[in-house]
Amino acid sequence: MSSNAKKIFLAITIIVPMIIYCYIYYKPIIQNAPFRKADFVSMQFSYGLTDTLENNYDSKTGVYQYVNNRDSVITKKFFLKSDDILYMHRKANEIGLWNFPDTIGQKSAKSKLVPRYDITFNYKEKSKHVVIFGDFDGNPKLLDAAVQMRKVIQETLNQAEIRSGK
C-alpha cells in the first residue's frame, strides 16, 4: 500500500464516521430546539415599581404604554421589525435566557420600592417567562445576564419608538 493510499484509508475510517456521527447526533437537537426564531410569535415586556407594572409593551398588538417623568401615562403603537426580533432572539440565545430560572430574586416587603421586570417570549410550541426583581442578591453572573437582557429589550424598544416617529 502506498503512502497516499494509507492516508486516504485513514481519512475514510476516522473522519467520515465522525462526520456521520455528528450529523446523526446533532440534527435532532438542532431541529427540535424549542426556541427557534422561525417559531417566534410575540414578546411581552413589563416593568415598574409595583405589582401593576404600569410600563409594558406587547409585540403582538404593538401597544407600548409607559409612565413618563411627569407621572403621565403615554400610550404609543408601533411594531418591531423582523431585524429587531432577530436581534433580541440572538441576544437571548447569547445571554442564555432560555436557561434562566422563572424568577430571579424574591418579592419582599420592600418590593414596592424595588423595580420588577417581566419578560415573556412566546413561540409556537413553548414560551419563556422570566420575572426579575431588582433586589436580587444571588449569583451576580445571573443578575448581570438578566440586567443585560433587560437593557437589550429596552434599547430595542426605544429605537423602534424613535423609528416610528410617534
PDB file of N, CA, C and O in Angstrom, residues 73-98:
ATOM      1  N   VAL A  73     -49.439  58.877  31.820  1.00  0.00           N
ATOM      2  CA  VAL A  73     -49.409  57.615  31.089  1.00  0.00           C
ATOM      3  C   VAL A  73     -49.405  57.929  29.594  1.00  0.00           C
ATOM      4  O   VAL A  73     -50.311  58.586  29.084  1.00  0.00           O
ATOM      5  N   ILE A  74     -48.379  57.467  28.912  1.00  0.00           N
ATOM      6  CA  ILE A  74     -48.224  57.677  27.478  1.00  0.00           C
ATOM      7  C   ILE A  74     -48.472  56.336  26.789  1.00  0.00           C
ATOM      8  O   ILE A  74     -47.908  55.315  27.175  1.00  0.00           O
ATOM      9  N   THR A  75     -49.324  56.334  25.781  1.00  0.00           N
ATOM     10  CA  THR A  75     -49.600  55.119  25.015  1.00  0.00           C
ATOM     11  C   THR A  75     -49.239  55.370  23.559  1.00  0.00           C
ATOM     12  O   THR A  75     -49.706  56.330  22.958  1.00  0.00           O
ATOM     13  N   LYS A  76     -48.392  54.502  23.022  1.00  0.00           N
ATOM     14  CA  LYS A  76     -47.990  54.590  21.621  1.00  0.00           C
ATOM     15  C   LYS A  76     -48.181  53.226  20.987  1.00  0.00           C
ATOM     16  O   LYS A  76     -48.243  52.213  21.685  1.00  0.00           O
ATOM     17  N   LYS A  77     -48.281  53.226  19.677  1.00  0.00           N
ATOM     18  CA  LYS A  77     -48.426  51.965  18.969  1.00  0.00           C
ATOM     19  C   LYS A  77     -47.391  51.898  17.855  1.00  0.00           C
ATOM     20  O   LYS A  77     -47.370  52.752  16.964  1.00  0.00           O
ATOM     21  N   PHE A  78     -46.531  50.909  17.940  1.00  0.00           N
ATOM     22  CA  PHE A  78     -45.547  50.645  16.899  1.00  0.00           C
ATOM     23  C   PHE A  78     -45.178  49.173  16.961  1.00  0.00           C
ATOM     24  O   PHE A  78     -45.311  48.527  17.990  1.00  0.00           O
ATOM     25  N   PHE A  79     -44.751  48.653  15.845  1.00  0.00           N
ATOM     26  CA  PHE A  79     -44.389  47.241  15.762  1.00  0.00           C
ATOM     27  C   PHE A  79     -42.885  47.106  15.575  1.00  0.00           C
ATOM     28  O   PHE A  79     -42.244  47.979  14.980  1.00  0.00           O
ATOM     29  N   LEU A  80     -42.353  46.007  16.068  1.00  0.00           N
ATOM     30  CA  LEU A  80     -40.944  45.713  15.883  1.00  0.00           C
ATOM     31  C   LEU A  80     -40.716  45.143  14.490  1.00  0.00           C
ATOM     32  O   LEU A  80     -41.550  44.396  13.972  1.00  0.00           O
ATOM     33  N   LYS A  81     -39.597  45.504  13.882  1.00  0.00           N
ATOM     34  CA  LYS A  81     -39.232  44.935  12.594  1.00  0.00           C
ATOM     35  C   LYS A  81     -38.659  43.543  12.826  1.00  0.00           C
ATOM     36  O   LYS A  81     -38.266  43.187  13.937  1.00  0.00           O
ATOM     37  N   SER A  82     -38.598  42.759  11.789  1.00  0.00           N
ATOM     38  CA  SER A  82     -38.056  41.401  11.927  1.00  0.00           C
ATOM     39  C   SER A  82     -36.587  41.432  12.346  1.00  0.00           C
ATOM     40  O   SER A  82     -36.119  40.533  13.037  1.00  0.00           O
ATOM     41  N   ASP A  83     -35.875  42.498  11.955  1.00  0.00           N
ATOM     42  CA  ASP A  83     -34.475  42.650  12.386  1.00  0.00           C
ATOM     43  C   ASP A  83     -34.395  42.843  13.899  1.00  0.00           C
ATOM     44  O   ASP A  83     -33.479  42.326  14.542  1.00  0.00           O
ATOM     45  N   ASP A  84     -35.330  43.603  14.456  1.00  0.00           N
ATOM     46  CA  ASP A  84     -35.351  43.818  15.902  1.00  0.00           C
ATOM     47  C   ASP A  84     -35.614  42.510  16.638  1.00  0.00           C
ATOM     48  O   ASP A  84     -34.961  42.202  17.645  1.00  0.00           O
ATOM     49  N   ILE A  85     -36.547  41.740  16.128  1.00  0.00           N
ATOM     50  CA  ILE A  85     -36.893  40.460  16.753  1.00  0.00           C
ATOM     51  C   ILE A  85     -35.711  39.496  16.645  1.00  0.00           C
ATOM     52  O   ILE A  85     -35.361  38.817  17.612  1.00  0.00           O
ATOM     53  N   LEU A  86     -35.083  39.459  15.480  1.00  0.00           N
ATOM     54  CA  LEU A  86     -33.919  38.605  15.287  1.00  0.00           C
ATOM     55  C   LEU A  86     -32.792  39.002  16.238  1.00  0.00           C
ATOM     56  O   LEU A  86     -32.151  38.140  16.846  1.00  0.00           O
ATOM     57  N   TYR A  87     -32.567  40.310  16.409  1.00  0.00           N
ATOM     58  CA  TYR A  87     -31.525  40.799  17.307  1.00  0.00           C
ATOM     59  C   TYR A  87     -31.808  40.370  18.749  1.00  0.00           C
ATOM     60  O   TYR A  87     -30.925  39.848  19.437  1.00  0.00           O
ATOM     61  N   MET A  88     -33.049  40.557  19.199  1.00  0.00           N
ATOM     62  CA  MET A  88     -33.388  40.175  20.572  1.00  0.00           C
ATOM     63  C   MET A  88     -33.297  38.658  20.751  1.00  0.00           C
ATOM     64  O   MET A  88     -32.838  38.179  21.789  1.00  0.00           O
ATOM     65  N   HIS A  89     -33.726  37.904  19.757  1.00  0.00           N
ATOM     66  CA  HIS A  89     -33.661  36.445  19.836  1.00  0.00           C
ATOM     67  C   HIS A  89     -32.205  35.981  19.923  1.00  0.00           C
ATOM     68  O   HIS A  89     -31.873  35.105  20.738  1.00  0.00           O
ATOM     69  N   ARG A  90     -31.341  36.548  19.106  1.00  0.00           N
ATOM     70  CA  ARG A  90     -29.918  36.170  19.143  1.00  0.00           C
ATOM     71  C   ARG A  90     -29.280  36.558  20.470  1.00  0.00           C
ATOM     72  O   ARG A  90     -28.476  35.808  21.020  1.00  0.00           O
ATOM     73  N   LYS A  91     -29.629  37.733  20.978  1.00  0.00           N
ATOM     74  CA  LYS A  91     -29.092  38.152  22.272  1.00  0.00           C
ATOM     75  C   LYS A  91     -29.582  37.238  23.387  1.00  0.00           C
ATOM     76  O   LYS A  91     -28.839  36.913  24.304  1.00  0.00           O
ATOM     77  N   ALA A  92     -30.853  36.822  23.311  1.00  0.00           N
ATOM     78  CA  ALA A  92     -31.388  35.906  24.317  1.00  0.00           C
ATOM     79  C   ALA A  92     -30.639  34.576  24.272  1.00  0.00           C
ATOM     80  O   ALA A  92     -30.335  34.001  25.319  1.00  0.00           O
ATOM     81  N   ASN A  93     -30.316  34.102  23.067  1.00  0.00           N
ATOM     82  CA  ASN A  93     -29.516  32.881  22.942  1.00  0.00           C
ATOM     83  C   ASN A  93     -28.123  33.080  23.501  1.00  0.00           C
ATOM     84  O   ASN A  93     -27.603  32.231  24.213  1.00  0.00           O
ATOM     85  N   GLU A  94     -27.519  34.211  23.161  1.00  0.00           N
ATOM     86  CA  GLU A  94     -26.159  34.510  23.599  1.00  0.00           C
ATOM     87  C   GLU A  94     -26.076  34.632  25.122  1.00  0.00           C
ATOM     88  O   GLU A  94     -25.163  34.109  25.750  1.00  0.00           O
ATOM     89  N   ILE A  95     -27.039  35.320  25.703  1.00  0.00           N
ATOM     90  CA  ILE A  95     -27.049  35.552  27.148  1.00  0.00           C
ATOM     91  C   ILE A  95     -27.483  34.293  27.897  1.00  0.00           C
ATOM     92  O   ILE A  95     -27.071  34.062  29.027  1.00  0.00           O
ATOM     93  N   GLY A  96     -28.298  33.474  27.279  1.00  0.00           N
ATOM     94  CA  GLY A  96     -28.769  32.246  27.905  1.00  0.00           C
ATOM     95  C   GLY A  96     -30.114  32.405  28.590  1.00  0.00           C
ATOM     96  O   GLY A  96     -30.378  31.757  29.602  1.00  0.00           O
ATOM     97  N   LEU A  97     -30.973  33.244  28.041  1.00  0.00           N
ATOM     98  CA  LEU A  97     -32.294  33.477  28.632  1.00  0.00           C
ATOM     99  C   LEU A  97     -33.071  32.182  28.803  1.00  0.00           C
ATOM    100  O   LEU A  97     -33.795  32.012  29.770  1.00  0.00           O
ATOM    101  N   TRP A  98     -32.901  31.248  27.885  1.00  0.00           N
ATOM    102  CA  TRP A  98     -33.675  30.011  27.926  1.00  0.00           C
ATOM    103  C   TRP A  98     -33.317  29.164  29.150  1.00  0.00           C
ATOM    104  O   TRP A  98     -34.093  28.305  29.558  1.00  0.00           O
TER     105      TRP A  98
END
